[in-house]
């Protein structure tokens, strides 16, 4: 699967990205990212807070691919809610990644993780203005948000010059966040599906297992395919070479009937 979505900037974004959360910096992240690039991934998702930007950047450099062939995302830490800190934090990410630009820079969450749900609307609007400056500098080809609900996203849309290119949210079979998904998509904001395998929790589900055997695929492949058929962009993570390759090998179609069965599952 090497197809692309098109962002509202006009840029292409490979439909499946390689997730790197919880992959330790150093040899493990370096090898996993290199394996992903060798397996055909051209889209890597990291974040300042994952602590592994250095290994991701080194793998990109050593892959033999041109930087322009790879779509690279990183994120402004959720606990940075002071606009004056945005530029410096972004520059630190660029330096750690060892690149001149990222393809997508996201506000990691609308609130610091320890204050989930707190109202940082005013701060996020101010931060977005800094994100727009980074965007116009060309150092982030696109800018977006993550973990934003409808109210969070509306506040940005009402005040922004640049419409966010993506909203990266927790999204998998049985947890499809319909309200914010529909809202984002209607506004031209690509929904990126993080934790498309529910951080591994989906893998034992009996309904999905039965469907996977019907399609002679794995549960992971059905879960990834499901995201694509809903127009969301899955970001599967793995450190195993066979899983990494398998998660990109999803050129099959789930029937409408089976999609409806999956749509009726409720997981969390
Ligand atoms: N923006 C945010 O706030 C946010 C939050 C969470 C995640 N994310 C992004 O989304 C990415 C993915 O989410 P996630 O890390 O929660 O996990 P995930 O991709 O939903 O699931 C990863 C787990 O599934 C296992 N796995 C992967 N492929 C498999 C396969 N084909 N067969 C069997 N098991 C398989 C992995 O095992 P091994 O690793 O042992 O191979 C790992 O335990 C993150 O890495 C990150 O880039 C973003």
GROMACS .gro file of N, CA and C in nm, residues 54-166:
model
  339
   54UNK      N    1   1.600   1.158   1.759
   54UNK     CA    2   1.738   1.142   1.709
   54UNK      C    3   1.751   1.012   1.630
   55UNK      N    4   1.694   0.903   1.682
   55UNK     CA    5   1.704   0.774   1.613
   55UNK      C    6   1.622   0.772   1.484
   56UNK      N    7   1.506   0.836   1.487
   56UNK     CA    8   1.424   0.846   1.366
   56UNK      C    9   1.503   0.921   1.258
   57UNK      N   10   1.563   1.033   1.298
   57UNK     CA   11   1.638   1.115   1.203
   57UNK      C   12   1.758   1.040   1.146
   58UNK      N   13   1.826   0.965   1.231
   58UNK     CA   14   1.944   0.890   1.186
   58UNK      C   15   1.901   0.780   1.087
   59UNK      N   16   1.791   0.713   1.117
   59UNK     CA   17   1.743   0.608   1.027
   59UNK      C   18   1.706   0.667   0.890
   60UNK      N   19   1.642   0.783   0.893
   60UNK     CA   20   1.607   0.849   0.766
   60UNK      C   21   1.734   0.879   0.686
   61UNK      N   22   1.833   0.935   0.755
   61UNK     CA   23   1.961   0.969   0.688
   61UNK      C   24   2.026   0.845   0.628
   62UNK      N   25   2.029   0.736   0.707
   62UNK     CA   26   2.101   0.615   0.666
   62UNK      C   27   2.021   0.528   0.568
   63UNK      N   28   1.895   0.563   0.544
   63UNK     CA   29   1.809   0.477   0.462
   63UNK      C   30   1.849   0.478   0.315
   64UNK      N   31   1.924   0.582   0.276
   64UNK     CA   32   1.960   0.594   0.135
   64UNK      C   33   1.850   0.664   0.055
   65UNK      N   34   1.738   0.695   0.120
   65UNK     CA   35   1.630   0.765   0.050
   65UNK      C   36   1.657   0.915   0.058
   66UNK      N   37   1.603   0.988  -0.040
   66UNK     CA   38   1.612   1.133  -0.033
   66UNK      C   39   1.511   1.180   0.071
   67UNK      N   40   1.548   1.283   0.142
   67UNK     CA   41   1.458   1.339   0.244
   67UNK      C   42   1.319   1.368   0.186
   68UNK      N   43   1.315   1.415   0.061
   68UNK     CA   44   1.185   1.453   0.000
   68UNK      C   45   1.095   1.333  -0.026
   69UNK      N   46   1.153   1.214  -0.022
   69UNK     CA   47   1.071   1.094  -0.046
   69UNK      C   48   0.996   1.051   0.079
   70UNK      N   49   1.029   1.113   0.192
   70UNK     CA   50   0.972   1.068   0.320
   70UNK      C   51   0.885   1.177   0.380
   71UNK      N   52   0.767   1.138   0.427
   71UNK     CA   53   0.678   1.231   0.496
   71UNK      C   54   0.703   1.216   0.646
   72UNK      N   55   0.749   1.322   0.709
   72UNK     CA   56   0.790   1.315   0.849
   72UNK      C   57   0.704   1.408   0.936
   73UNK      N   58   0.648   1.349   1.040
   73UNK     CA   59   0.566   1.427   1.135
   73UNK      C   60   0.632   1.427   1.272
   74UNK      N   61   0.634   1.544   1.337
   74UNK     CA   62   0.663   1.546   1.480
   74UNK      C   63   0.565   1.641   1.548
   75UNK      N   64   0.575   1.647   1.681
   75UNK     CA   65   0.468   1.718   1.755
   75UNK      C   66   0.523   1.808   1.865
   76UNK      N   67   0.454   1.921   1.883
   76UNK     CA   68   0.483   2.013   1.992
   76UNK      C   69   0.431   1.949   2.121
   77UNK      N   70   0.516   1.932   2.222
   77UNK     CA   71   0.469   1.865   2.344
   77UNK      C   72   0.343   1.928   2.403
   78UNK      N   73   0.257   1.844   2.455
   78UNK     CA   74   0.128   1.889   2.508
   78UNK      C   75   0.143   1.984   2.625
   79UNK      N   76   0.256   1.976   2.696
   79UNK     CA   77   0.270   2.064   2.812
   79UNK      C   78   0.329   2.201   2.776
   80UNK      N   79   0.357   2.223   2.649
   80UNK     CA   80   0.399   2.358   2.607
   80UNK      C   81   0.272   2.437   2.574
   81UNK      N   82   0.231   2.522   2.666
   81UNK     CA   83   0.110   2.602   2.642
   81UNK      C   84   0.140   2.752   2.653
   82UNK      N   85   0.267   2.785   2.627
   82UNK     CA   86   0.308   2.926   2.624
   82UNK      C   87   0.360   2.952   2.483
   83UNK      N   88   0.294   3.045   2.414
   83UNK     CA   89   0.330   3.070   2.273
   83UNK      C   90   0.479   3.101   2.256
   84UNK      N   91   0.536   3.173   2.353
   84UNK     CA   92   0.677   3.214   2.341
   84UNK      C   93   0.774   3.096   2.336
   85UNK      N   94   0.727   2.979   2.374
   85UNK     CA   95   0.817   2.862   2.374
   85UNK      C   96   0.810   2.778   2.247
   86UNK      N   97   0.716   2.812   2.160
   86UNK     CA   98   0.688   2.724   2.046
   86UNK      C   99   0.805   2.718   1.947
   87UNK      N  100   0.856   2.836   1.907
   87UNK     CA  101   0.962   2.837   1.804
   87UNK      C  102   1.084   2.759   1.851
   88UNK      N  103   1.124   2.785   1.975
   88UNK     CA  104   1.244   2.723   2.029
   88UNK      C  105   1.225   2.570   2.040
   89UNK      N  106   1.106   2.529   2.080
   89UNK     CA  107   1.079   2.385   2.093
   89UNK      C  108   1.081   2.319   1.955
   90UNK      N  109   1.024   2.388   1.858
   90UNK     CA  110   1.024   2.335   1.722
   90UNK      C  111   1.167   2.322   1.670
   91UNK      N  112   1.248   2.426   1.692
   91UNK     CA  113   1.387   2.422   1.644
   91UNK      C  114   1.464   2.307   1.710
   92UNK      N  115   1.433   2.278   1.835
   92UNK     CA  116   1.499   2.166   1.903
   92UNK      C  117   1.462   2.034   1.835
   93UNK      N  118   1.336   2.021   1.797
   93UNK     CA  119   1.294   1.900   1.724
   93UNK      C  120   1.369   1.888   1.592
   94UNK      N  121   1.375   1.998   1.517
   94UNK     CA  122   1.445   1.994   1.387
   94UNK      C  123   1.590   1.953   1.405
   95UNK      N  124   1.656   2.014   1.504
   95UNK     CA  125   1.798   1.983   1.528
   95UNK      C  126   1.815   1.837   1.568
   96UNK      N  127   1.725   1.787   1.652
   96UNK     CA  128   1.737   1.648   1.699
   96UNK      C  129   1.710   1.551   1.584
   97UNK      N  130   1.615   1.585   1.500
   97UNK     CA  131   1.585   1.501   1.384
   97UNK      C  132   1.695   1.511   1.278
   98UNK      N  133   1.771   1.620   1.283
   98UNK     CA  134   1.877   1.639   1.184
   98UNK      C  135   1.822   1.668   1.046
   99UNK      N  136   1.715   1.746   1.042
   99UNK     CA  137   1.652   1.779   0.914
   99UNK      C  138   1.623   1.928   0.908
  100UNK      N  139   1.605   1.979   0.786
  100UNK     CA  140   1.577   2.122   0.770
  100UNK      C  141   1.429   2.154   0.784
  101UNK      N  142   1.347   2.050   0.769
  101UNK     CA  143   1.203   2.074   0.773
  101UNK      C  144   1.129   1.946   0.813
  102UNK      N  145   1.007   1.963   0.863
  102UNK     CA  146   0.918   1.847   0.878
  102UNK      C  147   0.801   1.867   0.782
  103UNK      N  148   0.738   1.758   0.748
  103UNK     CA  149   0.623   1.765   0.657
  103UNK      C  150   0.496   1.804   0.731
  104UNK      N  151   0.492   1.770   0.860
  104UNK     CA  152   0.373   1.802   0.939
  104UNK      C  153   0.416   1.824   1.084
  105UNK      N  154   0.370   1.935   1.141
  105UNK     CA  155   0.398   1.964   1.281
  105UNK      C  156   0.264   1.978   1.352
  106UNK      N  157   0.245   1.899   1.458
  106UNK     CA  158   0.115   1.894   1.526
  106UNK      C  159   0.125   1.948   1.668
  107UNK      N  160   0.020   2.014   1.715
  107UNK     CA  161   0.006   2.039   1.860
  107UNK      C  162  -0.037   1.904   1.919
  108UNK      N  163   0.043   1.849   2.008
  108UNK     CA  164   0.023   1.709   2.050
  108UNK      C  165  -0.111   1.686   2.120
  109UNK      N  166  -0.156   1.784   2.196
  109UNK     CA  167  -0.287   1.771   2.263
  109UNK      C  168  -0.335   1.909   2.304
  110UNK      N  169  -0.467   1.926   2.322
  110UNK     CA  170  -0.518   2.058   2.359
  110UNK      C  171  -0.490   2.094   2.505
  111UNK      N  172  -0.444   1.999   2.583
  111UNK     CA  173  -0.415   2.021   2.726
  111UNK      C  174  -0.291   1.940   2.763
  112UNK      N  175  -0.218   1.987   2.865
  112UNK     CA  176  -0.108   1.904   2.915
  112UNK      C  177  -0.166   1.770   2.964
  113UNK      N  178  -0.092   1.661   2.948
  113UNK     CA  179  -0.146   1.528   2.979
  113UNK      C  180  -0.198   1.518   3.123
  114UNK      N  181  -0.131   1.586   3.217
  114UNK     CA  182  -0.175   1.576   3.358
  114UNK      C  183  -0.303   1.655   3.382
  115UNK      N  184  -0.345   1.734   3.282
  115UNK     CA  185  -0.466   1.816   3.301
  115UNK      C  186  -0.568   1.788   3.191
  116UNK      N  187  -0.574   1.663   3.149
  116UNK     CA  188  -0.664   1.622   3.040
  116UNK      C  189  -0.802   1.684   3.056
  117UNK      N  190  -0.852   1.750   2.952
  117UNK     CA  191  -0.986   1.810   2.957
  117UNK      C  192  -0.986   1.955   3.002
  118UNK      N  193  -0.874   2.006   3.054
  118UNK     CA  194  -0.870   2.146   3.100
  118UNK      C  195  -0.884   2.240   2.980
  119UNK      N  196  -0.932   2.361   3.006
  119UNK     CA  197  -0.959   2.455   2.896
  119UNK      C  198  -0.836   2.543   2.868
  120UNK      N  199  -0.768   2.513   2.760
  120UNK     CA  200  -0.653   2.592   2.716
  120UNK      C  201  -0.683   2.659   2.581
  121UNK      N  202  -0.810   2.691   2.559
  121UNK     CA  203  -0.849   2.748   2.429
  121UNK      C  204  -0.767   2.871   2.393
  122UNK      N  205  -0.758   2.965   2.487
  122UNK     CA  206  -0.686   3.090   2.460
  122UNK      C  207  -0.540   3.060   2.423
  123UNK      N  208  -0.479   2.974   2.501
  123UNK     CA  209  -0.338   2.940   2.477
  123UNK      C  210  -0.322   2.870   2.343
  124UNK      N  211  -0.415   2.779   2.310
  124UNK     CA  212  -0.403   2.705   2.184
  124UNK      C  213  -0.417   2.799   2.063
  125UNK      N  214  -0.503   2.900   2.077
  125UNK     CA  215  -0.518   2.997   1.967
  125UNK      C  216  -0.386   3.075   1.949
  126UNK      N  217  -0.326   3.114   2.061
  126UNK     CA  218  -0.197   3.186   2.053
  126UNK      C  219  -0.087   3.096   1.996
  127UNK      N  220  -0.090   2.970   2.039
  127UNK     CA  221   0.010   2.875   1.990
  127UNK      C  222  -0.009   2.852   1.839
  128UNK      N  223  -0.134   2.847   1.798
  128UNK     CA  224  -0.160   2.825   1.655
  128UNK      C  225  -0.097   2.936   1.570
  129UNK      N  226  -0.099   3.059   1.623
  129UNK     CA  227  -0.036   3.169   1.546
  129UNK      C  228   0.114   3.143   1.528
  130UNK      N  229   0.176   3.085   1.630
  130UNK     CA  230   0.319   3.050   1.618
  130UNK      C  231   0.336   2.935   1.518
  131UNK      N  232   0.244   2.841   1.521
  131UNK     CA  233   0.248   2.729   1.425
  131UNK      C  234   0.237   2.785   1.283
  132UNK      N  235   0.152   2.884   1.265
  132UNK     CA  236   0.135   2.945   1.132
  132UNK      C  237   0.265   3.012   1.085
  133UNK      N  238   0.337   3.073   1.182
  133UNK     CA  239   0.466   3.135   1.145
  133UNK      C  240   0.565   3.028   1.099
  134UNK      N  241   0.567   2.917   1.170
  134UNK     CA  242   0.657   2.806   1.133
  134UNK      C  243   0.619   2.755   0.994
  135UNK      N  244   0.490   2.746   0.970
  135UNK     CA  245   0.440   2.701   0.841
  135UNK      C  246   0.484   2.798   0.730
  136UNK      N  247   0.471   2.928   0.756
  136UNK     CA  248   0.506   3.021   0.647
  136UNK      C  249   0.657   3.029   0.629
  137UNK      N  250   0.735   2.989   0.730
  137UNK     CA  251   0.881   2.985   0.714
  137UNK      C  252   0.925   2.871   0.623
  138UNK      N  253   0.832   2.776   0.600
  138UNK     CA  254   0.864   2.660   0.515
  138UNK      C  255   0.928   2.545   0.593
  139UNK      N  256   0.952   2.566   0.721
  139UNK     CA  257   1.018   2.461   0.801
  139UNK      C  258   0.921   2.352   0.847
  140UNK      N  259   0.791   2.383   0.842
  140UNK     CA  260   0.689   2.278   0.859
  140UNK      C  261   0.596   2.296   0.740
  141UNK      N  262   0.599   2.199   0.650
  141UNK     CA  263   0.523   2.215   0.524
  141UNK      C  264   0.373   2.216   0.551
  142UNK      N  265   0.331   2.152   0.660
  142UNK     CA  266   0.191   2.156   0.700
  142UNK      C  267   0.187   2.157   0.852
  143UNK      N  268   0.077   2.210   0.907
  143UNK     CA  269   0.059   2.214   1.053
  143UNK      C  270  -0.077   2.156   1.088
  144UNK      N  271  -0.087   2.101   1.207
  144UNK     CA  272  -0.214   2.040   1.246
  144UNK      C  273  -0.222   2.022   1.396
  145UNK      N  274  -0.319   1.941   1.436
  145UNK     CA  275  -0.348   1.923   1.578
  145UNK      C  276  -0.363   1.774   1.607
  146UNK      N  277  -0.371   1.742   1.735
  146UNK     CA  278  -0.389   1.604   1.775
  146UNK      C  279  -0.469   1.600   1.904
  147UNK      N  280  -0.555   1.504   1.914
  147UNK     CA  281  -0.642   1.487   2.033
  147UNK      C  282  -0.739   1.603   2.051
  148UNK      N  283  -0.768   1.676   1.943
  148UNK     CA  284  -0.862   1.788   1.951
  148UNK      C  285  -1.004   1.738   1.931
  149UNK      N  286  -1.097   1.779   2.018
  149UNK     CA  287  -1.239   1.748   1.997
  149UNK      C  288  -1.302   1.861   1.915
  150UNK      N  289  -1.433   1.851   1.895
  150UNK     CA  290  -1.500   1.949   1.807
  150UNK      C  291  -1.482   2.092   1.859
  151UNK      N  292  -1.499   2.111   1.988
  151UNK     CA  293  -1.487   2.246   2.045
  151UNK      C  294  -1.343   2.298   2.030
  152UNK      N  295  -1.247   2.211   2.057
  152UNK     CA  296  -1.106   2.252   2.045
  152UNK      C  297  -1.074   2.294   1.901
  153UNK      N  298  -1.122   2.213   1.808
  153UNK     CA  299  -1.092   2.238   1.667
  153UNK      C  300  -1.167   2.363   1.617
  154UNK      N  301  -1.292   2.378   1.662
  154UNK     CA  302  -1.371   2.496   1.621
  154UNK      C  303  -1.301   2.624   1.662
  155UNK      N  304  -1.245   2.625   1.782
  155UNK     CA  305  -1.178   2.746   1.831
  155UNK      C  306  -1.062   2.783   1.739
  156UNK      N  307  -0.990   2.682   1.693
  156UNK     CA  308  -0.879   2.710   1.601
  156UNK      C  309  -0.935   2.760   1.468
  157UNK      N  310  -1.034   2.688   1.415
  157UNK     CA  311  -1.089   2.726   1.284
  157UNK      C  312  -1.144   2.868   1.285
  158UNK      N  313  -1.206   2.906   1.397
  158UNK     CA  314  -1.265   3.041   1.406
  158UNK      C  315  -1.160   3.152   1.409
  159UNK      N  316  -1.038   3.116   1.444
  159UNK     CA  317  -0.935   3.219   1.463
  159UNK      C  318  -0.816   3.206   1.370
  160UNK      N  319  -0.814   3.099   1.291
  160UNK     CA  320  -0.693   3.067   1.215
  160UNK      C  321  -0.687   3.134   1.079
  161UNK      N  322  -0.563   3.156   1.033
  161UNK     CA  323  -0.543   3.191   0.892
  161UNK      C  324  -0.525   3.060   0.814
  162UNK      N  325  -0.459   2.965   0.880
  162UNK     CA  326  -0.431   2.835   0.816
  162UNK      C  327  -0.520   2.728   0.881
  163UNK      N  328  -0.598   2.660   0.800
  163UNK     CA  329  -0.681   2.550   0.851
  163UNK      C  330  -0.589   2.432   0.883
  164UNK      N  331  -0.603   2.370   1.000
  164UNK     CA  332  -0.517   2.255   1.030
  164UNK      C  333  -0.527   2.151   0.917
  165UNK      N  334  -0.413   2.093   0.883
  165UNK     CA  335  -0.412   1.992   0.777
  165UNK      C  336  -0.458   1.857   0.829
  166UNK      N  337  -0.438   1.831   0.958
  166UNK     CA  338  -0.472   1.699   1.013
  166UNK      C  339  -0.511   1.712   1.159
   0.00000   0.00000   0.00000
